[in-house]
């Protein structure tokens, strides 16, 4: 039964309740265009008090609430199901940067702030907010917190969980939990903040977060490397680590098939190396000391690796523009994969040293079981997080049913390898709706049971993003 939206008219302004089908459409499909849902309305609050009133109304009426930020998530978690009784709670208008404290190195931003705007606010205060993702121009603070996002700088700064100091959130029944304290140390009871991070809208509505800031890098150097195989990439990473330590802010891996696809489909990309290589590494070393000779470190380590035959080729960016051009290739991959045709992608992680074994096992198993598909590998090798994509010819996956069957078979194949290596089925994108069945298989039953009891404690009526992470 559909709930009466009328009480909300007293809470939200005219732009806060969207029911016109064309205006609702962009909120009802995911970024990849794989999941399509229906909803009674899109609600667009401007304040935390409005969010609280919406949740009180949802509890009163038993209405399912699907929180949504920039809608760039890659697990389908921000899209409602087909029943049509849910409302999408879009946080985009709750978008103030409440404070930037350059002395204490903290920033407080509301859920609807775009990640790139938060990065800029930190830069304007001469500080660094280090989270960086391909979707940073549209993903929002609530979304990155709710998915515990990672990106290209995790090797140095960690995931969102490592960056959040405090959270403000609204519970299923509308209580505002004011936990925005920007404290570096706080052992007062259970860390509710950490329960909310990565909970994908199933435990509460994130309305604001207090983050750590860092010193801005004033000397940096970027290189694109060519490797014969992923083992060589890990060896070069280790050599760089021995000299540069934690100044390595990114070390990303990409296979040649992924490189070819990205160069072909993304207009602003070109390969700065002399020739194509089997594997590529995107490397950045940065230091907050402007005098730090990071370029010398990069040149010496890569030069020795070339002489030793560990590295096939490399280019070190000679200008900011060249560094940007190298990163443009890496950040364009998700869009290139989306344009390339039907694909099944994964966000697996294994222990860093096991990445080459995992890649080889996946190559072997998928060549045997899905010979018409092209395997693509890209990811954050320094974190052991590799995105495996199997690209199929369009004719092989004509409709949604064929896609679902293929995805289930590919997932089973890839996850078996990852689980045997003691890895995870998702490193940074989350479970959403796409991996609910896979989580049920992969998780220890007792751990899954504990997760269900946590969900029950936070959301006894089951109105918060039903069906995401755990079966409703
Ligand atoms: C081109 C591209 C590149 C990407 N690269 C990376 C990457 O490198 N690393 C990475 O980790 N991810 C990456 N992603 C995935 C995605 O951008 C991130 O997961 C991002 O964190 C999602 O933010 P969003 O605001 O778009 O969230 P949405 O997609 O709107 O929502 C994601 C989930 O969070 C929940 N949610 C959203 N807002 C709230 C809130 N305020 N309170 C409670 N729950 C909420 C939703 O219900 C949903 O379950 C990429 C995506 C794209 C399209």
Short mmCIF file of C-alpha atoms and ligand atoms in Angstrom, two decimals:
data_model
loop_
_atom_site.label_atom_id
_atom_site.label_comp_id
_atom_site.label_asym_id
_atom_site.label_seq_id
_atom_site.Cartn_x
_atom_site.Cartn_y
_atom_site.Cartn_z
CA UNK A 1 0.00 0.00 0.00
CA UNK A 2 1.33 3.44 -0.89
CA UNK A 3 1.83 5.93 1.93
CA UNK A 4 0.21 9.34 2.01
CA UNK A 5 2.90 11.87 1.04
CA UNK A 6 0.78 14.83 2.13
CA UNK A 7 2.26 15.25 5.63
CA UNK A 8 5.63 15.82 3.94
CA UNK A 9 4.32 18.92 2.19
CA UNK A 10 4.43 20.67 5.57
CA UNK A 11 8.10 19.65 5.96
CA UNK A 12 9.68 20.09 2.51
CA UNK A 13 9.53 22.92 -0.02
CA UNK A 14 7.99 22.44 -3.48
CA UNK A 15 11.30 21.24 -4.97
CA UNK A 16 11.67 18.77 -2.13
CA UNK A 17 9.02 16.31 -3.35
CA UNK A 18 9.40 15.01 -6.89
CA UNK A 19 6.67 12.75 -8.28
CA UNK A 20 6.66 13.65 -11.98
CA UNK A 21 7.90 10.51 -13.86
CA UNK A 22 10.40 12.26 -16.16
CA UNK A 23 11.96 14.14 -13.26
CA UNK A 24 12.15 10.95 -11.20
CA UNK A 25 13.75 8.84 -13.95
CA UNK A 26 17.45 9.72 -13.31
CA UNK A 27 17.10 8.58 -9.69
CA UNK A 28 15.63 5.21 -10.63
CA UNK A 29 18.51 3.57 -12.54
CA UNK A 30 22.07 2.94 -11.48
CA UNK A 31 25.21 4.40 -13.10
CA UNK A 32 25.85 1.27 -15.14
CA UNK A 33 22.22 1.17 -16.31
CA UNK A 34 21.83 -2.38 -14.98
CA UNK A 35 19.33 -1.90 -12.22
CA UNK A 36 16.02 -0.12 -12.75
CA UNK A 37 13.47 0.49 -10.04
CA UNK A 38 10.30 2.35 -9.20
CA UNK A 39 9.43 4.74 -6.39
CA UNK A 40 6.50 6.77 -5.10
CA UNK A 41 8.58 9.91 -4.97
CA UNK A 42 12.04 11.40 -4.71
CA UNK A 43 12.45 13.40 -1.49
CA UNK A 44 15.10 16.13 -1.44
CA UNK A 45 15.62 17.56 2.08
CA UNK A 46 17.79 20.64 2.72
CA UNK A 47 18.45 20.19 6.44
CA UNK A 48 19.13 17.42 8.92
CA UNK A 49 15.85 18.33 10.65
CA UNK A 50 14.00 17.66 7.37
CA UNK A 51 15.76 14.27 7.09
CA UNK A 52 14.66 13.52 10.64
CA UNK A 53 11.04 14.45 9.85
CA UNK A 54 11.12 12.23 6.74
CA UNK A 55 12.38 9.26 8.77
CA UNK A 56 9.69 9.79 11.42
CA UNK A 57 7.11 9.79 8.62
CA UNK A 58 8.69 6.66 7.07
CA UNK A 59 8.59 4.81 10.40
CA UNK A 60 4.99 5.88 10.97
CA UNK A 61 3.88 4.74 7.50
CA UNK A 62 6.29 1.77 7.12
CA UNK A 63 7.68 3.27 3.92
CA UNK A 64 10.98 1.86 2.56
CA UNK A 65 13.66 4.54 2.22
CA UNK A 66 16.46 4.28 -0.34
CA UNK A 67 19.17 6.88 0.41
CA UNK A 68 20.95 8.25 -2.62
CA UNK A 69 23.93 10.57 -3.11
CA UNK A 70 25.56 11.08 -6.50
CA UNK A 71 24.19 7.75 -7.78
CA UNK A 72 27.63 6.64 -8.98
CA UNK A 73 27.72 3.49 -6.84
CA UNK A 74 28.71 0.33 -8.69
CA UNK A 75 26.72 -2.25 -6.69
CA UNK A 76 23.18 -1.07 -7.38
CA UNK A 77 22.64 -0.07 -3.75
CA UNK A 78 21.12 3.35 -4.45
CA UNK A 79 18.36 2.09 -6.75
CA UNK A 80 14.96 1.04 -5.35
CA UNK A 81 13.38 -2.28 -6.30
CA UNK A 82 10.52 -2.68 -8.77
CA UNK A 83 7.74 -2.75 -6.16
CA UNK A 84 7.22 1.02 -6.32
CA UNK A 85 6.41 1.53 -2.63
CA UNK A 86 9.81 3.02 -1.67
CA UNK A 87 10.85 6.64 -1.72
CA UNK A 88 14.32 7.70 -2.78
CA UNK A 89 15.91 10.04 -0.24
CA UNK A 90 18.26 12.19 -2.30
CA UNK A 91 20.73 14.08 -0.10
CA UNK A 92 22.08 16.38 -2.84
CA UNK A 93 20.57 19.59 -1.41
CA UNK A 94 22.12 19.04 2.03
CA UNK A 95 25.39 20.37 0.71
CA UNK A 96 27.16 22.90 2.94
CA UNK A 97 30.74 22.65 3.99
CA UNK A 98 30.13 23.47 7.64
CA UNK A 99 33.73 24.16 8.64
CA UNK A 100 37.37 23.93 7.60
CA UNK A 101 39.86 24.01 10.46
CA UNK A 102 43.33 24.38 8.97
CA UNK A 103 44.98 24.48 12.40
CA UNK A 104 43.31 21.29 13.65
CA UNK A 105 43.43 19.68 10.21
CA UNK A 106 39.70 18.87 10.05
CA UNK A 107 36.80 19.59 7.72
CA UNK A 108 33.08 19.07 8.29
CA UNK A 109 30.93 18.54 5.20
CA UNK A 110 27.26 17.68 4.74
CA UNK A 111 26.17 14.50 2.98
CA UNK A 112 25.26 16.15 -0.32
CA UNK A 113 28.62 17.86 -0.91
CA UNK A 114 30.33 16.66 -4.09
CA UNK A 115 33.70 15.07 -3.35
CA UNK A 116 35.57 17.40 -5.75
CA UNK A 117 34.12 20.45 -3.94
CA UNK A 118 35.40 19.11 -0.61
CA UNK A 119 38.86 18.54 -2.13
CA UNK A 120 38.78 22.17 -3.37
CA UNK A 121 37.70 23.53 0.01
CA UNK A 122 40.67 21.78 1.61
CA UNK A 123 43.04 23.13 -1.05
CA UNK A 124 41.69 26.66 -0.55
CA UNK A 125 42.73 26.32 3.11
CA UNK A 126 46.15 25.06 1.96
CA UNK A 127 45.39 21.54 3.17
CA UNK A 128 44.74 18.20 1.43
CA UNK A 129 41.63 16.01 1.47
CA UNK A 130 43.21 12.94 -0.11
CA UNK A 131 40.29 10.78 -1.24
CA UNK A 132 40.35 10.59 -5.04
CA UNK A 133 38.11 8.50 -7.34
CA UNK A 134 37.11 8.50 -11.00
CA UNK A 135 33.64 9.64 -9.92
CA UNK A 136 34.84 12.53 -7.74
CA UNK A 137 33.05 15.13 -9.89
CA UNK A 138 29.66 13.66 -8.96
CA UNK A 139 29.84 11.27 -5.99
CA UNK A 140 28.82 12.80 -2.66
CA UNK A 141 30.07 12.71 0.92
CA UNK A 142 27.13 10.60 2.17
CA UNK A 143 27.76 8.08 -0.62
CA UNK A 144 31.49 7.79 -0.04
CA UNK A 145 30.92 7.32 3.70
CA UNK A 146 28.09 4.82 3.16
CA UNK A 147 30.27 2.75 0.78
CA UNK A 148 33.59 3.25 2.64
CA UNK A 149 35.04 4.33 -0.72
CA UNK A 150 38.68 3.79 -1.59
CA UNK A 151 40.21 5.12 -4.81
CA UNK A 152 43.75 5.79 -5.96
CA UNK A 153 45.32 7.18 -2.78
CA UNK A 154 44.42 4.42 -0.33
CA UNK A 155 47.98 3.07 -0.34
CA UNK A 156 49.02 6.21 1.55
CA UNK A 157 45.93 7.65 3.23
CA UNK A 158 43.59 4.67 3.65
CA UNK A 159 39.90 4.34 2.81
CA UNK A 160 37.11 6.65 4.00
CA UNK A 161 37.08 4.75 7.31
CA UNK A 162 40.61 6.01 7.95
CA UNK A 163 39.61 9.58 7.12
CA UNK A 164 36.40 10.01 9.13
CA UNK A 165 36.67 11.44 12.65
CA UNK A 166 33.00 11.90 13.43
CA UNK A 167 29.56 11.42 11.88
CA UNK A 168 26.14 12.95 12.16
CA UNK A 169 23.38 10.56 11.11
CA UNK A 170 19.64 10.07 11.39
CA UNK A 171 18.24 6.77 12.63
CA UNK A 172 15.38 4.83 11.08
CA UNK A 173 12.93 6.44 13.52
CA UNK A 174 14.23 9.96 12.97
CA UNK A 175 16.60 10.52 15.89
CA UNK A 176 19.57 12.74 15.02
CA UNK A 177 22.81 11.22 16.36
CA UNK A 178 25.16 14.16 16.75
CA UNK A 179 28.56 12.48 16.58
CA UNK A 180 30.45 15.08 14.60
CA UNK A 181 33.19 15.59 17.20
CA UNK A 182 36.44 15.99 15.29
CA UNK A 183 38.34 14.00 17.93
CA UNK A 184 41.46 12.02 17.06
CA UNK A 185 40.90 9.81 20.10
CA UNK A 186 37.52 8.76 21.52
CA UNK A 187 36.91 5.45 23.29
CA UNK A 188 33.52 6.35 24.75
CA UNK A 189 31.51 3.21 24.07
CA UNK A 190 30.85 1.40 20.80
CA UNK A 191 32.03 3.26 17.69
CA UNK A 192 28.64 3.89 16.04
CA UNK A 193 30.53 5.93 13.44
CA UNK A 194 32.29 2.77 12.27
CA UNK A 195 29.01 0.86 12.07
CA UNK A 196 27.61 3.51 9.72
CA UNK A 197 30.69 3.67 7.49
CA UNK A 198 30.21 1.10 4.73
CA UNK A 199 26.62 0.31 5.78
CA UNK A 200 25.25 1.36 2.35
CA UNK A 201 22.15 3.11 3.65
CA UNK A 202 20.93 0.09 5.65
CA UNK A 203 21.59 1.37 9.20
CA UNK A 204 20.98 5.12 9.08
CA UNK A 205 21.09 8.26 6.94
CA UNK A 206 24.48 9.98 6.98
CA UNK A 207 23.88 13.74 7.08
CA UNK A 208 27.41 15.09 7.73
CA UNK A 209 30.95 13.89 8.38
CA UNK A 210 34.03 15.32 10.07
CA UNK A 211 37.19 14.37 8.17
CA UNK A 212 40.94 14.50 8.71
CA UNK A 213 42.94 16.83 6.50
CA UNK A 214 46.62 16.51 5.63
CA UNK A 215 49.56 18.62 4.54
CA UNK A 216 49.38 19.48 0.85
CA UNK A 217 52.00 17.83 -1.34
CA UNK A 218 54.39 20.49 -2.67
CA UNK A 219 56.69 18.23 -4.58
CA UNK A 220 55.32 15.34 -6.58
CA UNK A 221 56.29 13.13 -9.46
CA UNK A 222 54.18 10.85 -11.63
CA UNK A 223 55.32 7.96 -13.81
CA UNK A 224 53.74 5.48 -16.18
CA UNK A 225 55.62 2.17 -16.17
CA UNK A 226 55.48 -0.83 -18.49
CA UNK A 227 55.85 -4.30 -16.95
CA UNK A 228 56.08 -7.81 -18.34
CA UNK A 229 53.81 -9.13 -15.58
CA UNK A 230 52.18 -8.20 -12.23
CA UNK A 231 55.05 -9.77 -10.25
CA UNK A 232 57.41 -7.20 -11.78
CA UNK A 233 54.98 -4.43 -10.77
CA UNK A 234 55.06 -5.61 -7.15
CA UNK A 235 58.85 -5.78 -7.25
CA UNK A 236 59.10 -2.18 -8.43
CA UNK A 237 56.56 -1.11 -5.78
CA UNK A 238 58.71 -2.75 -3.13
CA UNK A 239 61.88 -1.05 -4.42
CA UNK A 240 60.13 2.33 -4.38
CA UNK A 241 58.81 1.66 -0.88
CA UNK A 242 62.32 0.97 0.40
CA UNK A 243 63.37 4.46 -0.63
CA UNK A 244 60.23 6.59 -0.68
CA UNK A 245 58.39 4.90 2.21
CA UNK A 246 54.90 6.24 2.70
CA UNK A 247 55.47 9.05 0.23
CA UNK A 248 54.12 6.69 -2.46
CA UNK A 249 50.61 8.08 -2.77
CA UNK A 250 49.44 5.85 -5.66
CA UNK A 251 50.51 2.65 -7.34
CA UNK A 252 47.91 1.37 -9.80
CA UNK A 253 48.02 -1.60 -12.16
CA UNK A 254 46.36 -2.03 -15.56
CA UNK A 255 46.56 -4.79 -18.18
CA UNK A 256 47.17 -4.01 -21.84
CA UNK A 257 43.68 -5.05 -22.98
CA UNK A 258 42.21 -2.48 -20.55
CA UNK A 259 44.69 0.12 -21.75
CA UNK A 260 43.77 -0.56 -25.41
CA UNK A 261 40.07 -0.25 -24.67
CA UNK A 262 40.50 3.01 -22.75
CA UNK A 263 42.71 4.58 -25.44
CA UNK A 264 40.20 3.56 -28.11
CA UNK A 265 37.06 4.76 -26.35
CA UNK A 266 38.09 7.78 -24.31
CA UNK A 267 38.91 10.79 -26.52
CA UNK A 268 41.30 12.67 -24.21
CA UNK A 269 43.72 9.76 -23.77
CA UNK A 270 47.01 8.76 -25.43
CA UNK A 271 49.85 6.45 -24.43
CA UNK A 272 53.00 8.36 -23.42
CA UNK A 273 55.23 5.23 -23.64
CA UNK A 274 57.19 4.27 -26.77
CA UNK A 275 55.23 1.07 -27.26
CA UNK A 276 52.46 -1.02 -25.74
CA UNK A 277 53.41 -3.26 -22.81
CA UNK A 278 51.66 -6.29 -21.25
CA UNK A 279 51.02 -4.41 -17.98
CA UNK A 280 51.19 -0.79 -16.82
CA UNK A 281 51.80 0.87 -13.48
CA UNK A 282 50.58 4.38 -12.59
CA UNK A 283 52.85 5.69 -9.86
CA UNK A 284 52.88 8.89 -7.84
CA UNK A 285 55.31 9.93 -5.12
CA UNK A 286 54.62 13.15 -3.23
CA UNK A 287 56.12 15.10 -0.35
CA UNK A 288 54.93 18.11 1.58
CA UNK A 289 58.49 19.50 1.56
CA UNK A 290 58.90 21.57 -1.63
CA UNK A 291 62.65 20.81 -1.58
CA UNK A 292 62.12 17.04 -1.47
CA UNK A 293 63.73 15.44 -4.47
CA UNK A 294 60.97 12.98 -5.28
CA UNK A 295 61.78 13.05 -8.99
CA UNK A 296 65.34 11.92 -8.28
CA UNK A 297 64.00 8.98 -6.24
CA UNK A 298 61.62 8.00 -9.03
CA UNK A 299 64.35 8.35 -11.69
CA UNK A 300 66.92 6.34 -9.75
CA UNK A 301 64.60 3.50 -8.72
CA UNK A 302 63.02 3.15 -12.16
CA UNK A 303 66.44 3.49 -13.85
CA UNK A 304 67.88 0.63 -11.79
CA UNK A 305 64.77 -1.47 -12.39
CA UNK A 306 65.17 -0.92 -16.15
CA UNK A 307 68.83 -1.97 -15.99
CA UNK A 308 67.89 -5.06 -13.98
CA UNK A 309 65.20 -6.02 -16.45
CA UNK A 310 62.40 -5.74 -13.85
CA UNK A 311 60.89 -2.81 -15.75
CA UNK A 312 60.30 -2.78 -19.53
CA UNK A 313 59.75 0.93 -20.09
CA UNK A 314 58.79 4.05 -18.18
CA UNK A 315 58.04 7.72 -18.61
CA UNK A 316 58.26 10.27 -15.83
CA UNK A 317 55.96 13.26 -16.33
CA UNK A 318 57.95 16.39 -17.12
CA UNK A 319 55.10 18.77 -16.28
CA UNK A 320 51.81 18.96 -14.41
CA UNK A 321 50.02 18.65 -17.75
CA UNK A 322 51.84 15.37 -18.52
CA UNK A 323 51.10 14.03 -15.03
CA UNK A 324 47.44 14.93 -15.52
CA UNK A 325 47.41 13.17 -18.91
CA UNK A 326 48.73 9.98 -17.29
CA UNK A 327 46.07 10.08 -14.56
CA UNK A 328 43.35 10.84 -17.11
CA UNK A 329 43.92 7.37 -18.58
CA UNK A 330 43.58 5.67 -15.21
CA UNK A 331 40.51 7.64 -14.13
CA UNK A 332 38.74 7.04 -17.47
CA UNK A 333 38.70 3.25 -17.15
CA UNK A 334 35.28 2.85 -15.49
CA UNK A 335 33.63 4.97 -18.20
CA UNK A 336 35.51 3.08 -20.97
CA UNK A 337 34.28 -0.24 -19.56
CA UNK A 338 30.74 1.09 -19.42
CA UNK A 339 30.90 2.11 -23.08
CA UNK A 340 32.60 -1.10 -24.24
CA UNK A 341 29.55 -3.38 -24.06
CA UNK A 342 28.09 -5.96 -21.71
CA UNK A 343 30.51 -6.90 -18.98
CA UNK A 344 30.57 -8.49 -15.57
CA UNK A 345 32.93 -6.72 -13.19
CA UNK A 346 34.33 -7.42 -9.79
CA UNK A 347 35.98 -5.51 -7.02
CA UNK A 348 38.00 -8.25 -5.40
CA UNK A 349 40.82 -8.00 -2.91
CA UNK A 350 43.49 -10.46 -1.84
CA UNK A 351 46.71 -10.09 0.12
CA UNK A 352 48.95 -7.83 -1.98
CA UNK A 353 51.52 -10.56 -2.60
CA UNK A 354 48.74 -12.85 -3.93
CA UNK A 355 47.59 -10.46 -6.66
CA UNK A 356 49.70 -12.11 -9.42
CA UNK A 357 48.46 -15.60 -8.43
CA UNK A 358 44.86 -14.37 -8.41
CA UNK A 359 45.18 -12.73 -11.82
CA UNK A 360 46.75 -15.82 -13.36
CA UNK A 361 44.12 -18.14 -11.86
CA UNK A 362 41.28 -15.89 -13.08
CA UNK A 363 42.82 -15.70 -16.57
CA UNK A 364 43.10 -19.50 -16.73
CA UNK A 365 39.63 -20.25 -15.32
CA UNK A 366 37.76 -17.66 -17.38
CA UNK A 367 39.55 -18.65 -20.62
CA UNK A 368 38.31 -22.18 -20.04
CA UNK A 369 34.76 -21.36 -18.95
CA UNK A 370 33.99 -18.15 -20.88
CA UNK A 371 36.17 -18.35 -24.01
CA UNK A 372 34.20 -15.65 -25.86
CA UNK A 373 34.82 -13.09 -23.09
CA UNK A 374 37.81 -10.77 -22.83
CA UNK A 375 39.29 -10.47 -19.32
CA UNK A 376 40.34 -6.99 -18.20
CA UNK A 377 42.30 -6.15 -15.04
CA UNK A 378 42.78 -2.77 -13.43
CA UNK A 379 43.11 -1.62 -9.87
CA UNK A 380 44.90 -0.65 -6.79
CA UNK A 381 47.65 -3.28 -6.65
CA UNK A 382 49.25 -1.61 -3.64
CA UNK A 383 46.04 -2.42 -1.71
CA UNK A 384 45.59 -5.90 -3.23
CA UNK A 385 42.37 -4.59 -4.83
CA UNK A 386 41.98 -5.59 -8.47
CA UNK A 387 38.89 -4.91 -10.56
CA UNK A 388 38.36 -7.96 -12.79
CA UNK A 389 36.03 -7.37 -15.73
CA UNK A 390 34.85 -9.92 -18.28
CA UNK A 391 33.77 -8.18 -21.46
CA UNK A 392 31.32 -10.12 -23.64
CA UNK A 393 30.23 -9.58 -27.25
CA UNK A 394 26.83 -7.83 -27.27
CA UNK A 395 25.27 -10.78 -29.10
CA UNK A 396 26.19 -13.11 -26.22
CA UNK A 397 24.11 -11.13 -23.70
CA UNK A 398 20.97 -9.97 -25.51
CA UNK A 399 18.81 -9.16 -22.48
CA UNK A 400 18.62 -8.72 -18.70
CA UNK A 401 17.87 -12.41 -18.07
CA UNK A 402 20.96 -13.49 -20.04
CA UNK A 403 23.01 -10.92 -18.15
CA UNK A 404 21.82 -12.20 -14.77
CA UNK A 405 22.64 -15.80 -15.68
CA UNK A 406 26.08 -14.87 -17.06
CA UNK A 407 26.90 -12.66 -14.07
CA UNK A 408 25.99 -15.47 -11.66
CA UNK A 409 28.27 -17.94 -13.49
CA UNK A 410 31.17 -15.48 -13.77
CA UNK A 411 30.83 -14.42 -10.12
CA UNK A 412 30.90 -18.04 -8.96
CA UNK A 413 34.06 -18.65 -10.99
CA UNK A 414 35.93 -15.52 -9.85
CA UNK A 415 34.78 -15.65 -6.22
CA UNK A 416 35.84 -19.29 -5.84
CA UNK A 417 39.41 -18.26 -6.69
CA UNK A 418 39.31 -15.19 -4.46
CA UNK A 419 37.88 -17.08 -1.49
CA UNK A 420 40.45 -19.86 -1.86
CA UNK A 421 43.11 -17.17 -1.54
CA UNK A 422 41.43 -15.81 1.59
CA UNK A 423 40.33 -12.63 -0.19
CA UNK A 424 37.15 -10.55 -0.29
CA UNK A 425 34.35 -10.37 -2.88
CA UNK A 426 34.31 -6.58 -2.56
CA UNK A 427 37.11 -4.28 -1.49
CA UNK A 428 35.56 -0.83 -1.94
CA UNK A 429 32.30 -0.85 -3.97
CA UNK A 430 30.20 -2.71 -1.40
CA UNK A 431 27.51 -5.38 -1.61
CA UNK A 432 24.54 -3.21 -2.66
CA UNK A 433 21.96 -5.41 -4.37
CA UNK A 434 24.41 -7.01 -6.80
CA UNK A 435 26.30 -9.18 -4.34
CA UNK A 436 23.68 -10.08 -1.71
CA UNK A 437 23.68 -13.75 -2.75
CA UNK A 438 27.46 -13.81 -3.00
CA UNK A 439 27.83 -12.38 0.52
CA UNK A 440 25.41 -15.00 1.86
CA UNK A 441 27.72 -17.67 0.43
CA UNK A 442 31.05 -16.04 1.24
CA UNK A 443 30.49 -14.87 4.83
CA UNK A 444 30.90 -17.05 7.88
CA UNK A 445 27.29 -17.99 8.88
CA UNK A 446 27.79 -16.76 12.45
CA UNK A 447 29.14 -13.42 11.16
CA UNK A 448 26.14 -13.10 8.84
CA UNK A 449 23.82 -13.80 11.75
CA UNK A 450 25.52 -11.08 13.79
CA UNK A 451 25.12 -8.67 10.86
CA UNK A 452 21.38 -9.47 10.77
CA UNK A 453 21.09 -8.70 14.48
CA UNK A 454 22.94 -5.39 14.02
CA UNK A 455 20.53 -4.51 11.21
CA UNK A 456 17.57 -5.43 13.46
CA UNK A 457 18.90 -3.18 16.25
CA UNK A 458 19.34 -0.16 13.96
CA UNK A 459 16.30 -0.73 11.78
CA UNK A 460 13.67 -2.92 13.49
CA UNK A 461 11.01 -2.27 10.82
CA UNK A 462 13.41 -2.99 7.95
CA UNK A 463 12.66 0.30 6.16
CA UNK A 464 16.27 1.37 5.48
CA UNK A 465 17.36 0.31 1.99
CA UNK A 466 15.59 -3.05 2.21
CA UNK A 467 17.30 -5.90 0.37
CA UNK A 468 20.70 -4.20 0.19
CA UNK A 469 23.61 -6.11 1.80
CA UNK A 470 21.31 -8.65 3.52
CA UNK A 471 18.21 -10.35 2.15
CA UNK A 472 15.12 -8.48 3.34
C1 LIG B 1 33.72 6.41 -12.87
C2 LIG B 1 33.64 5.79 -11.50
C3 LIG B 1 34.80 5.53 -10.81
C4 LIG B 1 34.73 4.99 -9.51
N1 LIG B 1 35.89 4.74 -8.84
C5 LIG B 1 35.83 4.27 -7.58
C6 LIG B 1 37.02 4.04 -6.85
O1 LIG B 1 38.13 4.18 -7.34
N2 LIG B 1 36.90 3.62 -5.56
C7 LIG B 1 35.68 3.42 -4.97
O2 LIG B 1 35.63 3.08 -3.79
N3 LIG B 1 34.53 3.60 -5.66
C8 LIG B 1 34.58 4.01 -6.93
N4 LIG B 1 33.42 4.22 -7.64
C9 LIG B 1 32.12 3.89 -7.02
C10 LIG B 1 31.38 5.13 -6.43
O3 LIG B 1 31.72 6.31 -6.96
C11 LIG B 1 31.68 5.24 -4.99
O4 LIG B 1 31.19 4.10 -4.37
C12 LIG B 1 31.01 6.44 -4.28
O5 LIG B 1 31.44 6.32 -2.99
C13 LIG B 1 29.49 6.46 -4.34
O6 LIG B 1 29.05 7.75 -3.95
P1 LIG B 1 27.61 8.30 -4.39
O7 LIG B 1 27.40 9.59 -3.70
O8 LIG B 1 27.48 8.30 -5.85
O9 LIG B 1 26.68 7.19 -3.73
P2 LIG B 1 25.37 6.51 -4.33
O10 LIG B 1 25.69 5.74 -5.54
O11 LIG B 1 24.27 7.49 -4.43
O12 LIG B 1 25.04 5.49 -3.14
C14 LIG B 1 25.90 4.43 -2.84
C15 LIG B 1 25.35 3.69 -1.59
O13 LIG B 1 25.39 4.55 -0.46
C16 LIG B 1 24.08 4.77 0.08
N5 LIG B 1 24.01 6.19 0.43
C17 LIG B 1 24.23 7.26 -0.35
N6 LIG B 1 24.15 8.40 0.35
C18 LIG B 1 23.85 8.03 1.63
C19 LIG B 1 23.63 8.74 2.84
N7 LIG B 1 23.70 10.08 2.89
N8 LIG B 1 23.36 8.04 3.96
C20 LIG B 1 23.28 6.69 3.94
N9 LIG B 1 23.48 5.96 2.83
C21 LIG B 1 23.77 6.62 1.69
C22 LIG B 1 23.12 4.37 -1.02
O14 LIG B 1 21.90 3.92 -0.50
C23 LIG B 1 23.91 3.26 -1.71
O15 LIG B 1 23.73 2.05 -1.02
C24 LIG B 1 33.46 4.71 -8.93
C25 LIG B 1 32.31 4.98 -9.66
C26 LIG B 1 32.37 5.50 -10.93
C27 LIG B 1 31.11 5.78 -11.65
#
